[in-house]
Tab-separated table of C-alpha atoms and ligand atoms in Angstrom:
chain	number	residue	atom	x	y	z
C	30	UNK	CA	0.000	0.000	0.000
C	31	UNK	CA	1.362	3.840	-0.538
C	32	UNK	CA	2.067	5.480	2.601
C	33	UNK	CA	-0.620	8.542	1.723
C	34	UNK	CA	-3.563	6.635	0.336
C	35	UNK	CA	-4.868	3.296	0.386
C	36	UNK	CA	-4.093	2.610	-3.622
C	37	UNK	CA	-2.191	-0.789	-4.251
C	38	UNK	CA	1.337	0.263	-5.631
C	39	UNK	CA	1.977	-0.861	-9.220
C	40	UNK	CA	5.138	-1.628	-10.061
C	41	UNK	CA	5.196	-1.523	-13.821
C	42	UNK	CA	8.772	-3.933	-13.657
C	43	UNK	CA	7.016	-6.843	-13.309
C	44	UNK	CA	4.816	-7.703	-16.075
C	45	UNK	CA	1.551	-8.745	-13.746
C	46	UNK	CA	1.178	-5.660	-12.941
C	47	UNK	CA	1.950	-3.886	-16.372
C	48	UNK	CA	-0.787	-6.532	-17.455
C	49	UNK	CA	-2.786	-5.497	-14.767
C	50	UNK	CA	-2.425	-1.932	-15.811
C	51	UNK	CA	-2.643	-2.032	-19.655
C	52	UNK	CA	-4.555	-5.073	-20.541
C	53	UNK	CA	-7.848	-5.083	-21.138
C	54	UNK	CA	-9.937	-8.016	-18.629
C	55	UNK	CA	-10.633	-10.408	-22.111
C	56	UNK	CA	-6.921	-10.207	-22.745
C	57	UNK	CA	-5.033	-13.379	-22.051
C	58	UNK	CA	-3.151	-12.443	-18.852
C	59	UNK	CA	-0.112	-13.858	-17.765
C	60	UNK	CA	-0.708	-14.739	-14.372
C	61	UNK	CA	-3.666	-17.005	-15.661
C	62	UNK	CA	-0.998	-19.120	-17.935
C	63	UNK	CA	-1.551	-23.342	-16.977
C	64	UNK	CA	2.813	-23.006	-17.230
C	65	UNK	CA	4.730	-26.018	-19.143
C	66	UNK	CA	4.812	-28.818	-19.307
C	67	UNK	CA	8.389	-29.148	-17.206
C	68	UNK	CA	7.500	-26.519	-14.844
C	69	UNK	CA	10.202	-23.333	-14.800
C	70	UNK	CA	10.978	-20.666	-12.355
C	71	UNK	CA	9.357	-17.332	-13.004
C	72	UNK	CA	11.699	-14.449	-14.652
C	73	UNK	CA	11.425	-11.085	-12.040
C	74	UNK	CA	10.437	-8.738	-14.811
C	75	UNK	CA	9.882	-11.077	-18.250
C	76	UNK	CA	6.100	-12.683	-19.026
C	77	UNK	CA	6.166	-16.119	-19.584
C	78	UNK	CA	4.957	-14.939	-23.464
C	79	UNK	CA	7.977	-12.878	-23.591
C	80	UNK	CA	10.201	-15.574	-23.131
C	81	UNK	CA	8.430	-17.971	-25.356
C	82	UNK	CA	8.729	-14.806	-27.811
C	83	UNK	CA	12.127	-15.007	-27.460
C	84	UNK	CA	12.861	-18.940	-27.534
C	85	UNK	CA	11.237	-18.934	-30.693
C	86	UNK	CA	12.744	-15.711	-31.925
C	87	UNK	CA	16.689	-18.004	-31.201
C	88	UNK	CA	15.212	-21.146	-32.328
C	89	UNK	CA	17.239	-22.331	-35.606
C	90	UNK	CA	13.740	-23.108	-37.464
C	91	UNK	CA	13.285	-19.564	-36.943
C	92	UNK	CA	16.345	-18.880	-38.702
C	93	UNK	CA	15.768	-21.008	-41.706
C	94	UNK	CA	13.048	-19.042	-42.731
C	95	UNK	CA	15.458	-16.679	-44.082
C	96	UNK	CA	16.105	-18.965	-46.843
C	97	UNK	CA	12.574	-20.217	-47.812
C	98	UNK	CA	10.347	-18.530	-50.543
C	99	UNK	CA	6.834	-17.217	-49.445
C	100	UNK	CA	5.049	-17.408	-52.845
C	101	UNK	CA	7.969	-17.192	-55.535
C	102	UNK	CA	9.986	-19.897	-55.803
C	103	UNK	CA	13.798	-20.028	-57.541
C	104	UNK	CA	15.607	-17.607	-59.542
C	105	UNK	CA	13.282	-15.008	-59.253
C	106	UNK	CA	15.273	-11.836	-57.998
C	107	UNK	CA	16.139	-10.934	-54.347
C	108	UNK	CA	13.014	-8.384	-53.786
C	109	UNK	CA	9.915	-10.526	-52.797
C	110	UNK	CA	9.559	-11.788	-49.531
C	111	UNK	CA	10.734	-14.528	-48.004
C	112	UNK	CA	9.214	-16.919	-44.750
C	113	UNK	CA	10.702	-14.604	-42.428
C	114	UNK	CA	9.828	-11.393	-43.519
C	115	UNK	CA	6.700	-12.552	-44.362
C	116	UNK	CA	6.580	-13.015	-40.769
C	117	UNK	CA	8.232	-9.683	-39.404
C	118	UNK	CA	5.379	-8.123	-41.348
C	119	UNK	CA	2.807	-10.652	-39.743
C	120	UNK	CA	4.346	-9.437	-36.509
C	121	UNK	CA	4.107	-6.114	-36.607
C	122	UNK	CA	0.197	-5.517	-37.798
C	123	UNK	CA	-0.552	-8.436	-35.144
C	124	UNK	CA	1.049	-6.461	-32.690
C	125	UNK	CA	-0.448	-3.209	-33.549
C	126	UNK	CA	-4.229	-4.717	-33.535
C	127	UNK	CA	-3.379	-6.322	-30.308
C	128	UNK	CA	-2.101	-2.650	-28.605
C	129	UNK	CA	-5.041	-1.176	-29.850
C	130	UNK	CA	-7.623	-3.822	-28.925
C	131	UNK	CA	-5.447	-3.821	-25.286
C	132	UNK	CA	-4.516	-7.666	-25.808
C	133	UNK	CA	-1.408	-9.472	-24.569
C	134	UNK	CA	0.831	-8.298	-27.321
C	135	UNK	CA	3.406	-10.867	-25.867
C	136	UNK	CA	1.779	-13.764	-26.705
C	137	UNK	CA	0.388	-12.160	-29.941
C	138	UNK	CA	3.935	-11.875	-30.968
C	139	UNK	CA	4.871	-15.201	-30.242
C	140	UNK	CA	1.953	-16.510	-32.163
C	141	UNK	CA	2.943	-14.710	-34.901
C	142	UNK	CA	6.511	-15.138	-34.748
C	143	UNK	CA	5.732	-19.433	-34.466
C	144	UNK	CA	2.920	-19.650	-37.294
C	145	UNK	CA	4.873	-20.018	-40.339
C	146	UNK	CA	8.041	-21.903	-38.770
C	147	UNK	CA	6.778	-25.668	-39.973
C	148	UNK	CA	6.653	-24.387	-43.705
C	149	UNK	CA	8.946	-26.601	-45.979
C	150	UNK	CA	10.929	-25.322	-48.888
C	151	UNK	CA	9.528	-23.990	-51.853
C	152	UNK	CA	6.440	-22.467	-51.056
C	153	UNK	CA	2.909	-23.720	-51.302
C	154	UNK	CA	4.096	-26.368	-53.877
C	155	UNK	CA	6.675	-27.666	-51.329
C	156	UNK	CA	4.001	-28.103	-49.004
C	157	UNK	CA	1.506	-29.798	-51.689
C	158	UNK	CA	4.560	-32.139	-52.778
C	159	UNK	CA	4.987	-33.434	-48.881
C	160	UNK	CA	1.183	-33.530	-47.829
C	161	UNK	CA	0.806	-36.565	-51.286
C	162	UNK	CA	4.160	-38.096	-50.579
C	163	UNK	CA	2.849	-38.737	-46.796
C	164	UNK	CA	-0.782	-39.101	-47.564
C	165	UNK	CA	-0.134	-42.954	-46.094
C	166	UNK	CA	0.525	-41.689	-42.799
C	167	UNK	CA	-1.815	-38.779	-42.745
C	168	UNK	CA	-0.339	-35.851	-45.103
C	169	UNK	CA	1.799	-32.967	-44.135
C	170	UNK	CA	0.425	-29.354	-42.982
C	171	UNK	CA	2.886	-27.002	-41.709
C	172	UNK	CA	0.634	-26.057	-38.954
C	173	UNK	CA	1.021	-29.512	-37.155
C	174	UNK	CA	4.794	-29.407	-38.206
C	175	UNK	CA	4.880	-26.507	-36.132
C	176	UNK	CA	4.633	-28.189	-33.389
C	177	UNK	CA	6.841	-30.999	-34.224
C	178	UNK	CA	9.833	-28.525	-34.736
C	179	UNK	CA	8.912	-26.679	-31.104
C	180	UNK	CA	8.062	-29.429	-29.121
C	181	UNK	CA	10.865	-32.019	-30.162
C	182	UNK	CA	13.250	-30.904	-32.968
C	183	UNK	CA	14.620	-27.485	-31.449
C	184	UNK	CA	17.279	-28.650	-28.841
C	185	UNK	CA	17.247	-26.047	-26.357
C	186	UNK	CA	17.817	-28.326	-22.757
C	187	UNK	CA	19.288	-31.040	-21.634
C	188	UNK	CA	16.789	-32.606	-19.824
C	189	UNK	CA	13.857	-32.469	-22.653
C	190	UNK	CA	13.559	-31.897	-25.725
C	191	UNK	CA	11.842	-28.920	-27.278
C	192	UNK	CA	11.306	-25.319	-26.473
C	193	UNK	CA	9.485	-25.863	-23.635
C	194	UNK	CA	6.598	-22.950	-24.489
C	195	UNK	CA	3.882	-22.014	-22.298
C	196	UNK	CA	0.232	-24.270	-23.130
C	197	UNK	CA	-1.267	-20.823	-24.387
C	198	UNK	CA	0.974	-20.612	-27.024
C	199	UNK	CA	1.732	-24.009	-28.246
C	200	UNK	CA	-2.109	-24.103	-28.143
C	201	UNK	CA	-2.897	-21.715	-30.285
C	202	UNK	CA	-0.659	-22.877	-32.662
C	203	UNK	CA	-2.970	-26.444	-32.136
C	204	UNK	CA	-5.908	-24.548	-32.870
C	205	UNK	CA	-4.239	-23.033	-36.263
C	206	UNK	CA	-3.942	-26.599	-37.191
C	207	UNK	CA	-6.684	-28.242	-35.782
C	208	UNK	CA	-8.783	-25.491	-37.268
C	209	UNK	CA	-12.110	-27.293	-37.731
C	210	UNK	CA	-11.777	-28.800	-34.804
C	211	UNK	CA	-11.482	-25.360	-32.963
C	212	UNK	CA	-14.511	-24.118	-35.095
C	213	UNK	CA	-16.926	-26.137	-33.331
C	214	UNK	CA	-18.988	-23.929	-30.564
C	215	UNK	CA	-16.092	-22.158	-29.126
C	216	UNK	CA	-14.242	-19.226	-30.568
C	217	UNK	CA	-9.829	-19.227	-30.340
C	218	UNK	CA	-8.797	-16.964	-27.710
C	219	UNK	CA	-8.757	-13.162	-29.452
C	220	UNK	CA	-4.915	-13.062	-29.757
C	221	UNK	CA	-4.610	-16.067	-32.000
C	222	UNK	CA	-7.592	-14.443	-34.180
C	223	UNK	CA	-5.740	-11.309	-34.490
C	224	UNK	CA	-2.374	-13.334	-35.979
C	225	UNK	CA	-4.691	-14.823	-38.391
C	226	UNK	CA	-6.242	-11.720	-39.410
C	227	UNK	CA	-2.439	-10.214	-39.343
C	228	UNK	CA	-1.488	-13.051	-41.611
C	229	UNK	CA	-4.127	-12.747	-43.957
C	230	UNK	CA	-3.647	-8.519	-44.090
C	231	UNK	CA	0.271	-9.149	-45.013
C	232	UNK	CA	0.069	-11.484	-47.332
C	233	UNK	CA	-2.848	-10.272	-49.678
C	234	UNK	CA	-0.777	-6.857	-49.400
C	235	UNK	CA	2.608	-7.849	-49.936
C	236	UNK	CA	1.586	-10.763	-52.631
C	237	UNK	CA	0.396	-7.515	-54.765
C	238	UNK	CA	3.285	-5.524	-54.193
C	239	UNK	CA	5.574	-8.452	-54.779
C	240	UNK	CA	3.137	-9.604	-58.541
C	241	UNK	CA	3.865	-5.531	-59.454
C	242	UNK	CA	7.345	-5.573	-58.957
C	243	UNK	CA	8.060	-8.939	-60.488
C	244	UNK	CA	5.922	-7.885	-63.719
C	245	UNK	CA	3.472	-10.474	-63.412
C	246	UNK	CA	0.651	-7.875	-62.798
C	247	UNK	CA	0.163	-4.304	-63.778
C	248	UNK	CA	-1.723	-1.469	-61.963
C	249	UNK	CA	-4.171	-0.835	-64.491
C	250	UNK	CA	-5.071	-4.902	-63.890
C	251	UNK	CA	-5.162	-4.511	-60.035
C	252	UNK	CA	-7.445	-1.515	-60.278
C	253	UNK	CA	-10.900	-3.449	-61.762
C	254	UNK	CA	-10.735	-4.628	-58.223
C	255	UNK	CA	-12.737	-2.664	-55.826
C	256	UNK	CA	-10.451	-2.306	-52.201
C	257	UNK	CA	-7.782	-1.685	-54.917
C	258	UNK	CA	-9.723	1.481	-56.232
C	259	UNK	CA	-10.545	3.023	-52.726
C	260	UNK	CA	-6.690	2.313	-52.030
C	261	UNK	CA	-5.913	4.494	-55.215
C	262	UNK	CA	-8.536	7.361	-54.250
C	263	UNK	CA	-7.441	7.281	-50.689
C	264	UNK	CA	-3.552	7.654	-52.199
C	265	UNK	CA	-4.571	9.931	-54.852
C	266	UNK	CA	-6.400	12.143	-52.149
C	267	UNK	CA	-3.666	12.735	-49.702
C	268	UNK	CA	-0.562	12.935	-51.977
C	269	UNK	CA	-2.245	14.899	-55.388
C	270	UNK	CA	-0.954	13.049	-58.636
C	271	UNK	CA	1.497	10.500	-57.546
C	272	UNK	CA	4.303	9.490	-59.870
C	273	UNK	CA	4.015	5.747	-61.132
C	274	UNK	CA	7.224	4.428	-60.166
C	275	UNK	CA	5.655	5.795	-56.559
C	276	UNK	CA	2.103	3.845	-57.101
C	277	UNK	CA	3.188	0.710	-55.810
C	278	UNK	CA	4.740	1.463	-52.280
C	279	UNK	CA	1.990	3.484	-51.408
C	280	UNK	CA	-0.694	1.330	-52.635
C	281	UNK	CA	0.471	-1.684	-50.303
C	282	UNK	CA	1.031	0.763	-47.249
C	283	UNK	CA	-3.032	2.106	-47.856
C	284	UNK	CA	-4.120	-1.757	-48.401
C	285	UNK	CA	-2.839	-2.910	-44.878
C	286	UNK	CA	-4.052	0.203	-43.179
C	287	UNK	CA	-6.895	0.000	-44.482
C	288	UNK	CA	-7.851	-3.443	-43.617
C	289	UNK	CA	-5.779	-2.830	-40.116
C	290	UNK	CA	-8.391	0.240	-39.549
C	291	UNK	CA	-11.695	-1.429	-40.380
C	292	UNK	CA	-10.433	-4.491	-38.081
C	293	UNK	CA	-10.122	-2.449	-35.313
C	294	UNK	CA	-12.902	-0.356	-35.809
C	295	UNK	CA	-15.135	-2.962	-35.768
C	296	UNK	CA	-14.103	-5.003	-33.167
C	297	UNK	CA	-13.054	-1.847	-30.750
C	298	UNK	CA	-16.594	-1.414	-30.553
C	299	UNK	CA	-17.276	-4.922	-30.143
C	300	UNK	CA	-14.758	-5.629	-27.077
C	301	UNK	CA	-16.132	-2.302	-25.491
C	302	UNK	CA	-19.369	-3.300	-23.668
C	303	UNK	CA	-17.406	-6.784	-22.719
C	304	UNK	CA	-14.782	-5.114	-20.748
C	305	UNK	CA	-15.294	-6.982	-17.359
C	306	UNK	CA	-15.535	-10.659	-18.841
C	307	UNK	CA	-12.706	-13.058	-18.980
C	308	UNK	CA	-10.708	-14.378	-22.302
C	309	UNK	CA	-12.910	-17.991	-21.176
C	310	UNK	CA	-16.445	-16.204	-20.869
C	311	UNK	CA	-15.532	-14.637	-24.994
C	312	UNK	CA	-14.186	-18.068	-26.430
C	313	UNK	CA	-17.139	-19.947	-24.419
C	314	UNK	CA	-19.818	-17.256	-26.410
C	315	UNK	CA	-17.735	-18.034	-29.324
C	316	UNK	CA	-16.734	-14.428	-30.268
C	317	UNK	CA	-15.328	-14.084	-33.102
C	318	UNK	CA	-13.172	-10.881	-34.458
C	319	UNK	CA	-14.434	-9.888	-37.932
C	320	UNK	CA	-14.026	-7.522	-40.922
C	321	UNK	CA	-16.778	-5.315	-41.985
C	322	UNK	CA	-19.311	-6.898	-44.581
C	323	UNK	CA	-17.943	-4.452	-47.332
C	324	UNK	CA	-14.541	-5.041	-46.519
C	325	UNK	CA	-15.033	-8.946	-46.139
C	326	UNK	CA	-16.924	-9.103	-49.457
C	327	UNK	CA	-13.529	-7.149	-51.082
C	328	UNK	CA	-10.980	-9.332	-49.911
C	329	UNK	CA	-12.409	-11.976	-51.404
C	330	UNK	CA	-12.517	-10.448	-54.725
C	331	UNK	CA	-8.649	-9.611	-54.101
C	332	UNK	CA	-8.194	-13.351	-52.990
C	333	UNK	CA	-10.096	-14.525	-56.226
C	334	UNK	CA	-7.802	-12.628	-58.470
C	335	UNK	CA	-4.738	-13.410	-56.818
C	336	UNK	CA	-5.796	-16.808	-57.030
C	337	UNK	CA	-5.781	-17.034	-60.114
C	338	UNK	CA	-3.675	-13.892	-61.710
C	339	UNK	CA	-0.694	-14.418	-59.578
C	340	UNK	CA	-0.333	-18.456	-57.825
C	341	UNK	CA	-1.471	-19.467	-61.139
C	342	UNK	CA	0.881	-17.104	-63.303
C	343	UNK	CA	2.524	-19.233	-66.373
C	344	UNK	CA	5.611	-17.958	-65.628
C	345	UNK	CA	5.439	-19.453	-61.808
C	346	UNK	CA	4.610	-22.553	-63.370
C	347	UNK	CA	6.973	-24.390	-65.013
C	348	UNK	CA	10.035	-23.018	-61.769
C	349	UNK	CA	7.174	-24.482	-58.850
C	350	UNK	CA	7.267	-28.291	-61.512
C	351	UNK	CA	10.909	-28.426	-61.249
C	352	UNK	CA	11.274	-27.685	-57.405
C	353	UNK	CA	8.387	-30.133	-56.699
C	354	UNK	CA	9.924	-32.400	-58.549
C	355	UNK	CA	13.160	-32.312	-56.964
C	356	UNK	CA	11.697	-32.457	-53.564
C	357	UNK	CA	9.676	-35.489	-54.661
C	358	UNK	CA	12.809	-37.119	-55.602
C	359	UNK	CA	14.316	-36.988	-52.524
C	360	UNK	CA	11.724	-38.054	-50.981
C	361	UNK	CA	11.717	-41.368	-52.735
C	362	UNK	CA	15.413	-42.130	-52.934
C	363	UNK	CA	15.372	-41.431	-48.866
C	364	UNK	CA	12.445	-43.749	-47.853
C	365	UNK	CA	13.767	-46.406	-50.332
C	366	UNK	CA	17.968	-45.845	-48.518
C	367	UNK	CA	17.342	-44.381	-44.566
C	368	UNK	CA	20.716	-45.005	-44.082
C	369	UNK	CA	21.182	-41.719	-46.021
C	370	UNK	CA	19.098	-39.763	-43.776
C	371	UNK	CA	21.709	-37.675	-40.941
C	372	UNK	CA	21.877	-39.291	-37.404
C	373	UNK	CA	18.951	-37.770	-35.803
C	374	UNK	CA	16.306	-38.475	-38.471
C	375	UNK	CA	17.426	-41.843	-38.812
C	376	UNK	CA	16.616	-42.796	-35.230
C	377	UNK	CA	13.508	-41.199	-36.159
C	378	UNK	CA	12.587	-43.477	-39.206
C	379	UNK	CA	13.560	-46.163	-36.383
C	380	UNK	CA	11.354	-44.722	-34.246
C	381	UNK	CA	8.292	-43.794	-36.785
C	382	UNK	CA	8.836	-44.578	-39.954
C	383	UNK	CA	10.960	-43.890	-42.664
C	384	UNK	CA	8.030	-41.909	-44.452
C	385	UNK	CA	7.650	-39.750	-41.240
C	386	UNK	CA	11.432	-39.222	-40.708
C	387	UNK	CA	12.055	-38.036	-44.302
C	388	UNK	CA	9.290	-35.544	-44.077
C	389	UNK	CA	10.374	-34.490	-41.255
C	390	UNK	CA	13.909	-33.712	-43.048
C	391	UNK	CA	12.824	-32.239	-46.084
C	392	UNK	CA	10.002	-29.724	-44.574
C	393	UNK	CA	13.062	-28.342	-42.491
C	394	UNK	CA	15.032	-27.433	-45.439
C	395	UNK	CA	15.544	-24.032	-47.230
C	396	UNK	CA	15.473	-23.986	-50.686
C	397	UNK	CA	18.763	-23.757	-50.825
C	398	UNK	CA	19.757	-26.565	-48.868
C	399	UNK	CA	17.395	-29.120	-50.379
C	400	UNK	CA	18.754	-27.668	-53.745
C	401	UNK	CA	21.900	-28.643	-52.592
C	402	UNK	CA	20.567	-32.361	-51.560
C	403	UNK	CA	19.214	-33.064	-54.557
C	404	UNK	CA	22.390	-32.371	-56.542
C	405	UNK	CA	24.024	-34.883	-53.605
C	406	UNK	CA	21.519	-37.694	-53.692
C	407	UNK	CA	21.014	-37.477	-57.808
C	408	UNK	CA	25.285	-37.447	-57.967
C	409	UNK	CA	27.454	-40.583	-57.342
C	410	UNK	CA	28.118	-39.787	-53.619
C	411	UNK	CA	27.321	-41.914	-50.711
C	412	UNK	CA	26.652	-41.589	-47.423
C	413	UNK	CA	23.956	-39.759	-45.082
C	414	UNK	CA	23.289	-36.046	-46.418
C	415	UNK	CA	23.932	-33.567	-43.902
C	416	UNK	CA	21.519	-32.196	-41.481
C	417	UNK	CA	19.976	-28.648	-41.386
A	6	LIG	MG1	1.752	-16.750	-42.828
């Protein structure tokens, strides 16, 4: 207590009370966290989602994503993005929804910082290459791989294996791939719904801004659409007559704004009357965060194009065959030889299967490094390849 009136003192170095002081009461709040699974001493001034933040941020899967493709695959220049900044970007609208919507912008951040980690090389093809080759033992989705990579490949400890995250965030990253599962009744707590709103905002924006620079799409294509014309007015109307070569920055800036703005101000309104009620009491009413209908209804006509004017593009084509192809190659030659797999994901095919352990392998790899593979397992060399 203060010495001159009866308040409680807050002591905004420790992060209950910061929560306490900031969040709003449907937040997820530390101090309600069910821990881990090999219980930890609590840090003096760091959340337990700050230091999951950070074990993922030093994880080496974390890492790797430097060196995977997002959408385009191969010899395609050096300016579109790549795993991780897709995720940078993921993290930083995430985080600014959460501040806004006074959520625990920890664990938002480690959300978004873990939801892409379990991709494989090579984009959405590598990922459609893996899920047939194990569609025996149940298919691949980076989602579940995820977990795979944080719970038992990272090697953090001695006495476990894994990253040992709180069960908030390893379970949010259960509900991203358990999604129907989670769709039943209850709602996902509201800071995994803003990283998947975050994730969708980023990537419609920077897949357009990535299509213009690469030449697969042109302006004048992009502006049939309708969110693409009120970005254009909105641009037009605060800057006067913008020079071309200018267009294209702004226009992705004004499409994540304007989806981050119209998120917020719809669910700011939302949360209001609810302040009071628990993060349970909202996913138990199955509240859902949500986009205006006009906005909704716009997004999908972006999707739709994108869909089909950009994933689809001919000259994607023919560079996504070849890496698919490559990947499905090793795949084969592996399963048929384990011995070739490195130590560790041998005494996995031991443990599993050789299917499992291979997948396992591959979906850790950059691009670059399964590139390199493939030129070992295709040459006359023997032996295991190396590990990641
Ligand atoms: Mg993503």
């Amino acid at each position: 207590m203060d010495a001159f009136n009866d308040e409680p003192i807050i002591d905004l170095r420790r992060y209950d009370d910061r929560e306490h002081l900031l969040l709003a009461s449907f937040a997820t709040h530390s101090r309600d966290s069910l821990g881990r699974i090999h219980p930890e001493q609590d840090h003096s001034y760091r959340g337990p989602y700050a230091r999951d933040r950070d074990r993922i941020l030093h994880s080496s899967a974390f890492r790797r994503l430097s060196g995977k493709m997002q959408v385009f695959t191969g010899e395609m220049g050096i300016y579109h993005r790549t795993r991780l900044t897709h995720t940078f970007e993921v993290s930083s609208v995430a985080r600014t929804i959460s501040r806004v919507l006074r959520l625990n912008e920890d664990l938002t951040e480690a959300l978004a910082l873990m939801h892409d980690i379990g991709h494989p090389p090579y984009g959405h093809c590598g990922e459609d290459v893996l899920d047939e080759c194990l569609a025996d033992v149940g298919g691949f989705s980076h989602n579940q791989f995820a977990l795979v990579i944080v719970q038992q490949l990272e090697k953090r400890y001695q006495a476990f294996d894994g990253l040992n995250l709180c069960r908030e965030t390893l379970g949010g990253q259960d509900i991203r791939a358990n999604k129907k599962a989670a769709s039943v009744g209850r709602s996902p707590g509201l800071e995994i719904q803003v990283v998947d709103a975050a994730d969708s905002i980023a990537y419609d924006a920077h897949d357009v801004d990535d299509a213009l620079q690469l030449g697969l799409l042109s302006i004048e294509q992009l502006a049939d659409l309708s969110i693409i014309r009120r970005a254009l007015d909105a641009i037009n109307h605060a800057n006067g007559s913008v020079p071309k070569q200018q267009v294209r920055q702004l226009l992705v800036h004004e499409l994540i704004d304007l989806q981050v703005s119209d998120l917020i101000n719809q669910n700011g309104e939302l949360l209001l009357p609810l302040q009071g009620r628990s993060s349970e009491d909202l996913s138990e009413a199955g509240l859902r965060l949500h986009h205006s209908p006009v906005l909704e209804a716009e997004r999908n006509e972006l999707e739709r194009f994108l869909f089909d004017a950009v994933y689809r593009h001919e000259r994607l084509i023919p560079v996504r065959e070849a890496a698919g192809k490559r990947l499905l190659v090793l795949f084969e030659k592996l399963v048929a030889n384990p011995e070739r797999l490195p130590m560790r994901f041998r005494q996995r095919a031991d443990h599993f299967s050789p299917a499992i352990a291979t997948g396992e392998y591959l979906a850790g790899m950059t691009d670059n490094f399964c590139d390199r593979q493939f030129q070992q397992i295709t040459s006359l060399a023997s032996g295991p390849l190396a590990d990641w």
